[in-house]
PDB file of C-alpha atoms in Angstrom:
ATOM      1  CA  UNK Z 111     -43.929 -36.853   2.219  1.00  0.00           C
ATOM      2  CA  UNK Z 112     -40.682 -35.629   1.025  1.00  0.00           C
ATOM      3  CA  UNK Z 113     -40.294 -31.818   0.660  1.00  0.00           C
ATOM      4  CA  UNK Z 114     -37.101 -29.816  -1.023  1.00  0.00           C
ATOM      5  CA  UNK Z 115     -36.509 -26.005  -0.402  1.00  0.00           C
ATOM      6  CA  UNK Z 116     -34.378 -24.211  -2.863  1.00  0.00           C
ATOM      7  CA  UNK Z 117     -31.156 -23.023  -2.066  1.00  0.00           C
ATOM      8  CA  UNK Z 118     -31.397 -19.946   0.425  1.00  0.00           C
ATOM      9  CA  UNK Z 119     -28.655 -17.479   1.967  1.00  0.00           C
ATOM     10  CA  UNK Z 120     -27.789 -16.506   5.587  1.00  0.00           C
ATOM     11  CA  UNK Z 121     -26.068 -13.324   6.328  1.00  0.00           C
ATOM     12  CA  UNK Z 122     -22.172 -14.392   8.021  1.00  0.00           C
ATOM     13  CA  UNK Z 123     -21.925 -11.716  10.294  1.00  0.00           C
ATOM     14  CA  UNK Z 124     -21.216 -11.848  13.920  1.00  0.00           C
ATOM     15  CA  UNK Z 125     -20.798 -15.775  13.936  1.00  0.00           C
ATOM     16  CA  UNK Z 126     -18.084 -17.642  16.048  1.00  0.00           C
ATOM     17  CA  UNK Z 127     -17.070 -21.109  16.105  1.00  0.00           C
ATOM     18  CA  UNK Z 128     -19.163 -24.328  16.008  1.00  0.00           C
ATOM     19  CA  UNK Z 129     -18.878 -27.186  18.334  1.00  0.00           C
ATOM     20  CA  UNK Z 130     -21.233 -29.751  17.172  1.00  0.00           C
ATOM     21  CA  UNK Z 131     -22.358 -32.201  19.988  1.00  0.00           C
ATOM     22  CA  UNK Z 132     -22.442 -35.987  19.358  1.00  0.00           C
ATOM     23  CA  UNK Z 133     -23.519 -36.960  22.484  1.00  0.00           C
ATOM     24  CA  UNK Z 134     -26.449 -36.513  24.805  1.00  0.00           C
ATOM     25  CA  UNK Z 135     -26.232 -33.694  26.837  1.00  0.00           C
ATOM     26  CA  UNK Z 136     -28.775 -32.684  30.145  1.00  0.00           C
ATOM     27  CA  UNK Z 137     -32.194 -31.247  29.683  1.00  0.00           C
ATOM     28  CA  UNK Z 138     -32.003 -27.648  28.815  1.00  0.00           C
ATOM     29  CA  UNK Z 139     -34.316 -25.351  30.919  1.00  0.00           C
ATOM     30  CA  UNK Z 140     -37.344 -23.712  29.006  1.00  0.00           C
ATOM     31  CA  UNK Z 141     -36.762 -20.312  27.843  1.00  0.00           C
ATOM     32  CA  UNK Z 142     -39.961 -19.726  27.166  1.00  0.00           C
ATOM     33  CA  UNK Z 143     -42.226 -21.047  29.772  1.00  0.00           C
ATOM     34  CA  UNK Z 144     -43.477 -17.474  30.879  1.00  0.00           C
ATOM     35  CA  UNK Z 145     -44.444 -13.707  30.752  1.00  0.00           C
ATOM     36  CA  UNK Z 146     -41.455 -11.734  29.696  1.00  0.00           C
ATOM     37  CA  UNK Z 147     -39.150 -14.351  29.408  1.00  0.00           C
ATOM     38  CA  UNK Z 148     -36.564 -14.395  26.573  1.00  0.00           C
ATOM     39  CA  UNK Z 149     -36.946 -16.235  22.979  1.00  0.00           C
ATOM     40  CA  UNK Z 150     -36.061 -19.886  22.974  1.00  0.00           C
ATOM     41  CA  UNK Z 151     -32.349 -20.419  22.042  1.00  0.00           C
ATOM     42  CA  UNK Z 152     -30.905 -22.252  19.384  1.00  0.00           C
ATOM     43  CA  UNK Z 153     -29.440 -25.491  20.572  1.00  0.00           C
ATOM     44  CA  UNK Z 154     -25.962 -26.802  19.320  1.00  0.00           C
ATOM     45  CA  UNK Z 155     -27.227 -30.141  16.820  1.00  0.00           C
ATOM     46  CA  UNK Z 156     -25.751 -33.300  16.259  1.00  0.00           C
ATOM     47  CA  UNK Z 157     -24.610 -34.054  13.009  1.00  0.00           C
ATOM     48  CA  UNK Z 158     -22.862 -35.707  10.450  1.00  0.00           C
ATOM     49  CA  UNK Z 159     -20.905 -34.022   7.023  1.00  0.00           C
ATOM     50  CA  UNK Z 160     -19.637 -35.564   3.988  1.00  0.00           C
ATOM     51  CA  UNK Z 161     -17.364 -33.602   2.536  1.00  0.00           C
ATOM     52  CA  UNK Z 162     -17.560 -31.964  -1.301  1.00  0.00           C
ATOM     53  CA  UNK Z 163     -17.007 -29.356  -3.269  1.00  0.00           C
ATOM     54  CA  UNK Z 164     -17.384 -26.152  -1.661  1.00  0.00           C
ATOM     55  CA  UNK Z 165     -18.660 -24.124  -4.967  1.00  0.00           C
ATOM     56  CA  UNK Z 166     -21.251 -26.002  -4.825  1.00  0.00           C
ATOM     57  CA  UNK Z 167     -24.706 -25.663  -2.435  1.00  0.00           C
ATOM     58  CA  UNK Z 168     -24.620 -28.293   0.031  1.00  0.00           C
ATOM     59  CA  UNK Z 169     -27.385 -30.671   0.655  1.00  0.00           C
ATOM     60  CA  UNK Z 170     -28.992 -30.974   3.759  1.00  0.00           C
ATOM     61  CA  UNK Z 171     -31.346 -33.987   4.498  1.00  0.00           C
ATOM     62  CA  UNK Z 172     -33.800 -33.750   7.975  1.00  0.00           C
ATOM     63  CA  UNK Z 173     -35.458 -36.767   9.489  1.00  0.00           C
ATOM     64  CA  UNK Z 174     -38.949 -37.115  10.412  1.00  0.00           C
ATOM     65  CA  UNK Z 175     -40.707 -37.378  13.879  1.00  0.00           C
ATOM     66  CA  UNK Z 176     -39.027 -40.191  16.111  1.00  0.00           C
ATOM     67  CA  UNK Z 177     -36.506 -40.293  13.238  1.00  0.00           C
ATOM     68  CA  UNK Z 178     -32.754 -39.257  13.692  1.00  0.00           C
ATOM     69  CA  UNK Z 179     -29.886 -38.208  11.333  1.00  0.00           C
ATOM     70  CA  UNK Z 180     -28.882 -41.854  10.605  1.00  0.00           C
ATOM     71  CA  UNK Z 181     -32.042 -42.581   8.590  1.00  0.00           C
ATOM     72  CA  UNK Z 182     -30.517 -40.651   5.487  1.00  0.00           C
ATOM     73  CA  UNK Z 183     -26.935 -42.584   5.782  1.00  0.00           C
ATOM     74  CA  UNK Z 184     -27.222 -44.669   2.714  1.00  0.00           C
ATOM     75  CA  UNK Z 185     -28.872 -42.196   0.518  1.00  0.00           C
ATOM     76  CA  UNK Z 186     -26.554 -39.076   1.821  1.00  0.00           C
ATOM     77  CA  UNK Z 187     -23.395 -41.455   1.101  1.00  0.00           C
ATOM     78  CA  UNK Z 188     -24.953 -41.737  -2.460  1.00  0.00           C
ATOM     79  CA  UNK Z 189     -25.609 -38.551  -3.274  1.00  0.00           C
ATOM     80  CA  UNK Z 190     -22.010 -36.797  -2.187  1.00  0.00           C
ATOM     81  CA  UNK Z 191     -20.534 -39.607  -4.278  1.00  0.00           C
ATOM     82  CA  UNK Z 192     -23.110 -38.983  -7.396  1.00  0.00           C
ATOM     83  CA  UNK Z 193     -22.836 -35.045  -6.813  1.00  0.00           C
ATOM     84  CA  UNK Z 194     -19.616 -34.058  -5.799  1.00  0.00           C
ATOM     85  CA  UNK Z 195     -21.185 -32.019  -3.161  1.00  0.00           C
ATOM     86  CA  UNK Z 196     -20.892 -31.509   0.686  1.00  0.00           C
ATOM     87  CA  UNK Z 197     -24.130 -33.576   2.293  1.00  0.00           C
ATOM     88  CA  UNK Z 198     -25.309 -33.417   5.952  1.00  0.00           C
ATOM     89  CA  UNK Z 199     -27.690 -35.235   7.906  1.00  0.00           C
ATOM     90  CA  UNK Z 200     -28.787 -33.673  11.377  1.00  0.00           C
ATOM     91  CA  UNK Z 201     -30.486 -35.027  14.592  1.00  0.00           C
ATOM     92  CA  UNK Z 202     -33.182 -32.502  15.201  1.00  0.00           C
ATOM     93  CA  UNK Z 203     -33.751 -31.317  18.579  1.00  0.00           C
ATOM     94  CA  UNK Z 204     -35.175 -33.823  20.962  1.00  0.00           C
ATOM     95  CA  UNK Z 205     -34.229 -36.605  18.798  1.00  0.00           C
ATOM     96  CA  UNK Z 206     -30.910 -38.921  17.993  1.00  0.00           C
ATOM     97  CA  UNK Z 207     -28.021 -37.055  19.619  1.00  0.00           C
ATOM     98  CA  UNK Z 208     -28.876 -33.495  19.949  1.00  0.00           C
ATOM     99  CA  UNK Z 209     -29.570 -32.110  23.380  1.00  0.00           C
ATOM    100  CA  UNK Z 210     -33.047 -32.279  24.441  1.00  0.00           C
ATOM    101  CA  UNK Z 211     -35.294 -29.130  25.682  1.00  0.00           C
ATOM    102  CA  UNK Z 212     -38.417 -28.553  26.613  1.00  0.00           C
ATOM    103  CA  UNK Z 213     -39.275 -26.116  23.405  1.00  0.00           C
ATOM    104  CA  UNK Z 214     -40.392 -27.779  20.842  1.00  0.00           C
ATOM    105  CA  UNK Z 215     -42.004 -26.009  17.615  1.00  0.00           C
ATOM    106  CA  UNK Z 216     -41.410 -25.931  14.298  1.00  0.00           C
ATOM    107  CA  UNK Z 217     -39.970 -22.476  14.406  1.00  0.00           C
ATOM    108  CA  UNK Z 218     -37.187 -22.914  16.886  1.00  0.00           C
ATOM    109  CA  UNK Z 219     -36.473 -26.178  14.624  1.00  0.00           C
ATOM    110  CA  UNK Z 220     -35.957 -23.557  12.255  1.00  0.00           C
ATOM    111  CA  UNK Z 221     -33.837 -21.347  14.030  1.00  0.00           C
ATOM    112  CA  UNK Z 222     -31.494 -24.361  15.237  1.00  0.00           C
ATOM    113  CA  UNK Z 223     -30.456 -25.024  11.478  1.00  0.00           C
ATOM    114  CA  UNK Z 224     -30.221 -21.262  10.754  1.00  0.00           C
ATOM    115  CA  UNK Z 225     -27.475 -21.148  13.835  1.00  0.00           C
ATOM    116  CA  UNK Z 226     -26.017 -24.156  12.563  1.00  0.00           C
ATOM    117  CA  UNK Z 227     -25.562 -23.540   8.813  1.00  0.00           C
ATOM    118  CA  UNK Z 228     -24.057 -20.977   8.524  1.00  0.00           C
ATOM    119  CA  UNK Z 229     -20.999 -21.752  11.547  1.00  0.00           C
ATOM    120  CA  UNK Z 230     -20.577 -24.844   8.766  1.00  0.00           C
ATOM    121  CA  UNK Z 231     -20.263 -22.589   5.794  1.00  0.00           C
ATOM    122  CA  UNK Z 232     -22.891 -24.440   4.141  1.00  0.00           C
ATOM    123  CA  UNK Z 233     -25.094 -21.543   2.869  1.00  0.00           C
ATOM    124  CA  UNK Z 234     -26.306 -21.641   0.267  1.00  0.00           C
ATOM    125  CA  UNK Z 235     -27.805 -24.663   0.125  1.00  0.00           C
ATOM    126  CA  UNK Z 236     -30.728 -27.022  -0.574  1.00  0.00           C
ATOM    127  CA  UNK Z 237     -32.842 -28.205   2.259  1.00  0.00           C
ATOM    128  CA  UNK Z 238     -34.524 -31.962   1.667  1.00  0.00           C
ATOM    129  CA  UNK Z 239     -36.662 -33.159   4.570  1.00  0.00           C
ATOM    130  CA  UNK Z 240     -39.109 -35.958   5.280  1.00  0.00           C
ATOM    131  CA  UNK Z 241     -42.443 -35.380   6.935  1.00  0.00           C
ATOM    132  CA  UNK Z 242     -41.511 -33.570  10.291  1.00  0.00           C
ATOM    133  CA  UNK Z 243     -38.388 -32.423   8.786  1.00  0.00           C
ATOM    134  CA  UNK Z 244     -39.746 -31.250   5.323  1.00  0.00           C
ATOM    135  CA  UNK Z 245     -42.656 -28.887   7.579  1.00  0.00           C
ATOM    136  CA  UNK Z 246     -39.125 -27.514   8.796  1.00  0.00           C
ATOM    137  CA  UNK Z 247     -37.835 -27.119   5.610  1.00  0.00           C
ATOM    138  CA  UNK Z 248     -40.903 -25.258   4.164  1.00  0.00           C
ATOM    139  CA  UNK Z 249     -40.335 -22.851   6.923  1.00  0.00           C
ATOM    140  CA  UNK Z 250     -37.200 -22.288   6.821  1.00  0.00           C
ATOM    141  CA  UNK Z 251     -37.728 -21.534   2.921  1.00  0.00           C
ATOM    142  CA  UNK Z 252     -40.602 -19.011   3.711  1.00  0.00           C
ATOM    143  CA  UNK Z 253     -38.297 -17.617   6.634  1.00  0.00           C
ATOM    144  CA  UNK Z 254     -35.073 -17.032   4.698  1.00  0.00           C
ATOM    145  CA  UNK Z 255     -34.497 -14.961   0.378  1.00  0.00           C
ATOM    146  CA  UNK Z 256     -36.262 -16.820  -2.269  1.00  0.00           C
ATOM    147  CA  UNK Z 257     -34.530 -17.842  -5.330  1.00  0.00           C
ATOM    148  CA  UNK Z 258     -35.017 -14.909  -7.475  1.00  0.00           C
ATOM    149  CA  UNK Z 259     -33.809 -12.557  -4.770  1.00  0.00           C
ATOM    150  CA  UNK Z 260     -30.620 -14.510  -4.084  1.00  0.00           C
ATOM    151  CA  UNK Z 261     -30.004 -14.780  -7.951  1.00  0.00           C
ATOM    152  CA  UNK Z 262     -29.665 -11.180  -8.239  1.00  0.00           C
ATOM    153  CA  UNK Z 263     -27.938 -10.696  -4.863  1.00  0.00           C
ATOM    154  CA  UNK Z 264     -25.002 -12.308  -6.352  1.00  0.00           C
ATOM    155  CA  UNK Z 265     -24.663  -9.185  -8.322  1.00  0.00           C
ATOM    156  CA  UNK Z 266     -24.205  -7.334  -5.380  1.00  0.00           C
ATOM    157  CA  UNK Z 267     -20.736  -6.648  -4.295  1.00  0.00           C
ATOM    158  CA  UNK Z 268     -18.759  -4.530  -1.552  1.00  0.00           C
ATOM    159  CA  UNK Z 269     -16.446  -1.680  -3.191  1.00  0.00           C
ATOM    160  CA  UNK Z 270     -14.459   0.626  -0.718  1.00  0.00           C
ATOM    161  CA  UNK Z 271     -17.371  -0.066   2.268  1.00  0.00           C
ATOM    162  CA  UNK Z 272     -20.159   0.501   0.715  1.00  0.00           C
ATOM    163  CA  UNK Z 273     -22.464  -2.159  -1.747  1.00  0.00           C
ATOM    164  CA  UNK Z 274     -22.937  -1.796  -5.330  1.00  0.00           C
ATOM    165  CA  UNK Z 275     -24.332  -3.324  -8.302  1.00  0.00           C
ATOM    166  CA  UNK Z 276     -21.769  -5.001 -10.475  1.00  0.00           C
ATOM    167  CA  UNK Z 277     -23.804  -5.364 -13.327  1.00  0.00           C
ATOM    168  CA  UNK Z 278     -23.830  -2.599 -15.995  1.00  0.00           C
ATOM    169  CA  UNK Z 279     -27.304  -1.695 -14.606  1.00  0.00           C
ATOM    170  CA  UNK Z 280     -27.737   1.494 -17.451  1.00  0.00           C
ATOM    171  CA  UNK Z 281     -26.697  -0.891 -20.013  1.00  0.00           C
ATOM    172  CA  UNK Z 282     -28.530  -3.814 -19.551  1.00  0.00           C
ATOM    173  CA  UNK Z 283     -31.852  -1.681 -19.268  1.00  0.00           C
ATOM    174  CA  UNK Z 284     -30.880   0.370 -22.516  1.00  0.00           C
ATOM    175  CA  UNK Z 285     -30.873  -2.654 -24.668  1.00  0.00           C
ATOM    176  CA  UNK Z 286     -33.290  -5.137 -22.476  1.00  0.00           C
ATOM    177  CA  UNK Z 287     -35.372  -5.258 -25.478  1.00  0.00           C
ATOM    178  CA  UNK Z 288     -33.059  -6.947 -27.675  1.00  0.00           C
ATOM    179  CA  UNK Z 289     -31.734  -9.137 -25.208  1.00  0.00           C
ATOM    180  CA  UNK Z 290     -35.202 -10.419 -24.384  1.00  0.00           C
ATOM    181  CA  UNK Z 291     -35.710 -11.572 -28.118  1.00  0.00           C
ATOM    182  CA  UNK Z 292     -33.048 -13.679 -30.462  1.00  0.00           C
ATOM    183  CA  UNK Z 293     -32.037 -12.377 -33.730  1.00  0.00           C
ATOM    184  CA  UNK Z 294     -33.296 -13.297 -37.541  1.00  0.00           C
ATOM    185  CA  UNK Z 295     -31.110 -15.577 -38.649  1.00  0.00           C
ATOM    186  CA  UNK Z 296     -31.580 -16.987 -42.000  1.00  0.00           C
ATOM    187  CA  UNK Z 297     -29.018 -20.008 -41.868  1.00  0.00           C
ATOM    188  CA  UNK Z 298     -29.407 -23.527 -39.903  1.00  0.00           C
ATOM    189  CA  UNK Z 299     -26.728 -25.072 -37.917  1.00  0.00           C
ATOM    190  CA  UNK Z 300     -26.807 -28.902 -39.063  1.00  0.00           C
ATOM    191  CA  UNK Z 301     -25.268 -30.366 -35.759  1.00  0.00           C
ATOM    192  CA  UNK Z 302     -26.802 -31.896 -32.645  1.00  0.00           C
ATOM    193  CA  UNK Z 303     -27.989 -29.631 -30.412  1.00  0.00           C
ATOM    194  CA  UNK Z 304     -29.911 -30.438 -26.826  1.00  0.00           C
ATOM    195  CA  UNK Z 305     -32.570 -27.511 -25.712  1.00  0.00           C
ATOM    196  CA  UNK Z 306     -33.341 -28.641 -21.858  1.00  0.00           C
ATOM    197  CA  UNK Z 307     -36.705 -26.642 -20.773  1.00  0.00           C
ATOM    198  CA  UNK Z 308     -38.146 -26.587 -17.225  1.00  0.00           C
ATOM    199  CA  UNK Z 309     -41.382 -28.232 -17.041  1.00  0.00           C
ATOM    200  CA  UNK Z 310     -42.812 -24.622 -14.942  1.00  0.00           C
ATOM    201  CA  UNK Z 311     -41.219 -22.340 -17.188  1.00  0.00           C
ATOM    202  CA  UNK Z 312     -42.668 -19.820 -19.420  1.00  0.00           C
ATOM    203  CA  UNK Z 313     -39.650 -18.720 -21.694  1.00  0.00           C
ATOM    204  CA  UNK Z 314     -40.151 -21.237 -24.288  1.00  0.00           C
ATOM    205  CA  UNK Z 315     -43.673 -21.751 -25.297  1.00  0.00           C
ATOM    206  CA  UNK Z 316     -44.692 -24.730 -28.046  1.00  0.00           C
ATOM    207  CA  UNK Z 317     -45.133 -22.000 -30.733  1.00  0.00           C
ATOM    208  CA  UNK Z 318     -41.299 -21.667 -30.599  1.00  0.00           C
ATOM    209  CA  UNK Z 319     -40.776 -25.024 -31.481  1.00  0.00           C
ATOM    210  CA  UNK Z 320     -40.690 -24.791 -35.442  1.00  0.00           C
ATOM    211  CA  UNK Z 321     -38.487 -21.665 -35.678  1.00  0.00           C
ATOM    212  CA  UNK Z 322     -36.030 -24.066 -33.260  1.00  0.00           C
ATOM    213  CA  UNK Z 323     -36.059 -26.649 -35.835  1.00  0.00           C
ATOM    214  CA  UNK Z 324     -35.972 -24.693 -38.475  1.00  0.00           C
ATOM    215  CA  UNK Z 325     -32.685 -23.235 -37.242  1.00  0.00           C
ATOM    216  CA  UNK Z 326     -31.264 -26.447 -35.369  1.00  0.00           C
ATOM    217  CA  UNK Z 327     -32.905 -29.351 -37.627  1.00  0.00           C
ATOM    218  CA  UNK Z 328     -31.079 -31.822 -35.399  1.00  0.00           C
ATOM    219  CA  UNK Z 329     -32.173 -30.386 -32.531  1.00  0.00           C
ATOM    220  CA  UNK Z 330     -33.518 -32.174 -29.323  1.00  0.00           C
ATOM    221  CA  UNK Z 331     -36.230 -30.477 -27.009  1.00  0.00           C
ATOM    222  CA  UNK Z 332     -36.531 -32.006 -23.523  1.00  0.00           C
ATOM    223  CA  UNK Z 333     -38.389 -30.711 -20.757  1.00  0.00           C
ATOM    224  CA  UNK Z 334     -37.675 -31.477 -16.605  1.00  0.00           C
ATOM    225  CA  UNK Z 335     -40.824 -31.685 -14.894  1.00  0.00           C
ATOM    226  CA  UNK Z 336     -41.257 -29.750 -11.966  1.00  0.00           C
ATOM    227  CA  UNK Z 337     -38.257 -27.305 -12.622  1.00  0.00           C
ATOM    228  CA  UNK Z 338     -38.502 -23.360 -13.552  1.00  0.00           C
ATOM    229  CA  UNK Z 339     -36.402 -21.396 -15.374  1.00  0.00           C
ATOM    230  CA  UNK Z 340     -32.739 -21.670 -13.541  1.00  0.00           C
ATOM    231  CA  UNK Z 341     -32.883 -25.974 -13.925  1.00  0.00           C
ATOM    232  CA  UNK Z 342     -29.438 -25.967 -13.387  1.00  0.00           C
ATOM    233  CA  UNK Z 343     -30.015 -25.157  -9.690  1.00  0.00           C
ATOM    234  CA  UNK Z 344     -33.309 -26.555  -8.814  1.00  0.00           C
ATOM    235  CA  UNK Z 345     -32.636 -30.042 -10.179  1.00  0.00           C
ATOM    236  CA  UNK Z 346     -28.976 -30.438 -10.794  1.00  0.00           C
ATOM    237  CA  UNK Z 347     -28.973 -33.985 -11.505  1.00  0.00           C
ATOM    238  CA  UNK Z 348     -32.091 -34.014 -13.888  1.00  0.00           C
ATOM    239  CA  UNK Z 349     -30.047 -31.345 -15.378  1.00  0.00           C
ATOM    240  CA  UNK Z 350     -26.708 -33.487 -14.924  1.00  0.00           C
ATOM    241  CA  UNK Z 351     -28.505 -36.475 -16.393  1.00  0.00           C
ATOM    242  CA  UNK Z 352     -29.404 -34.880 -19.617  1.00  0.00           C
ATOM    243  CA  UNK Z 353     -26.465 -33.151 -20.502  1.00  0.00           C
ATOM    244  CA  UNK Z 354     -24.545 -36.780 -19.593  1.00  0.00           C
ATOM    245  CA  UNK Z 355     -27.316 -38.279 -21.839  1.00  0.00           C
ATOM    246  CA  UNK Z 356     -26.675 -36.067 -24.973  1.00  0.00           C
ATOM    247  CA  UNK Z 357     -23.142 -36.394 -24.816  1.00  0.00           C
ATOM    248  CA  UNK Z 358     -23.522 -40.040 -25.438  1.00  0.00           C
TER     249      UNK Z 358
END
């Protein structure tokens, strides 16, 4: 089974330099074989990078059990080319060319990808993995901000030393109201027009549909399954697709 996360965020502080490892490297010792004993550690992965546009969330693909980073060459060659965006495949502990160690669960898997993302500078970003590696993903999802929270974190700035809101917070509350409905309008606007709705999204319900023709007679309603509300970043080339489509 194939899993995606959404795209998640990592604080940057306190990180140094990355050295990635391509090569096998001698058994680490246990760091968590008994009483008192620290944590396990993060290991340094093996892994591969295409490069991409940085304003964009990378895309990180993780192999299954007995897999290794190679297994998503073609299809992570495909996508950067397709997407314009940075891709990378990873060896997961104990497997391809990371170092082995005798810890082995799915939350030190975890852990190794949130020591190695963010050295990369590829948070955010979107997490694909197959079978072993999707359990991963899911917890690094669970483990990390959900969507929603990192949407409005991007409002939050630092001013002077401290963190504030740059969004006209007094404002925006004042008039939510009016911003949560759409004006009368009497006239119609006689050119094509594309309205792209995500297939787990509430905003536009099928009673809307008539008022949308009504105003946009030309109009075309799509929907992309198994998307919410921001489709732009949950399914970028659904969302790519379409607009590419309409513009024919």
């Amino acid at each position: 089974m194939l899993r995606c996360t959404r795209a998640w965020r990592l604080p940057l502080e306190g990180l140094g330099p990355h050295s990635p490892s391509f090569a096998r490297v001698p058994v680490a010792p246990s760091s968590s074989g008994g009483r008192g004993e620290a944590e396990p550690r993060p290991l340094p992965l093996s892994y591969s990078l295409l490069d991409g546009e940085a304003a964009l969330p990378a895309v990180i693909f993780l192999h299954g059990l007995f897999g290794c980073k190679t297994n998503f060459n073609s299809i992570a060659k495909a996508f950067a080319q397709q997407t314009g965006r940075r891709v990378l495949t990873v060896d997961a502990r104990n497997h391809g060319n990371s170092p082995h160690s005798p810890d082995m669960s799915y939350e030190i898997m975890s852990q190794d990808l949130q020591d190695l993302l963010p050295q990369l500078g590829l948070v955010p970003c979107v997490v694909v993995g197959h079978s072993m590696g999707g359990r991963t993903a899911m917890l690094l999802a669970l483990q990390r901000n959900l969507a929603v929270r990192q949407h409005l974190l991007t409002n939050l700035v630092e001013v002077d030393g401290r963190l504030v809101w740059r969004l006209n917070l007094d404002a925006l509350a004042q008039h939510l109201d009016k911003l949560l409905t759409f004006p009368q309008r009497q006239e119609s606007y006689l050119g094509p027009t594309l309205f792209l709705l995500g297939g787990n999204s509430q905003f536009v319900h099928p009673s809307h549909h008539p008022e949308i023709m009504r105003l946009f007679p030309r109009a075309q309603i799509q929907t992309v399954p198994n998307a919410g509300h921001w489709i732009h970043a949950e399914r970028p080339q659904d969302f790519i697709d379409a607009i590419r489509g309409f513009l024919v």
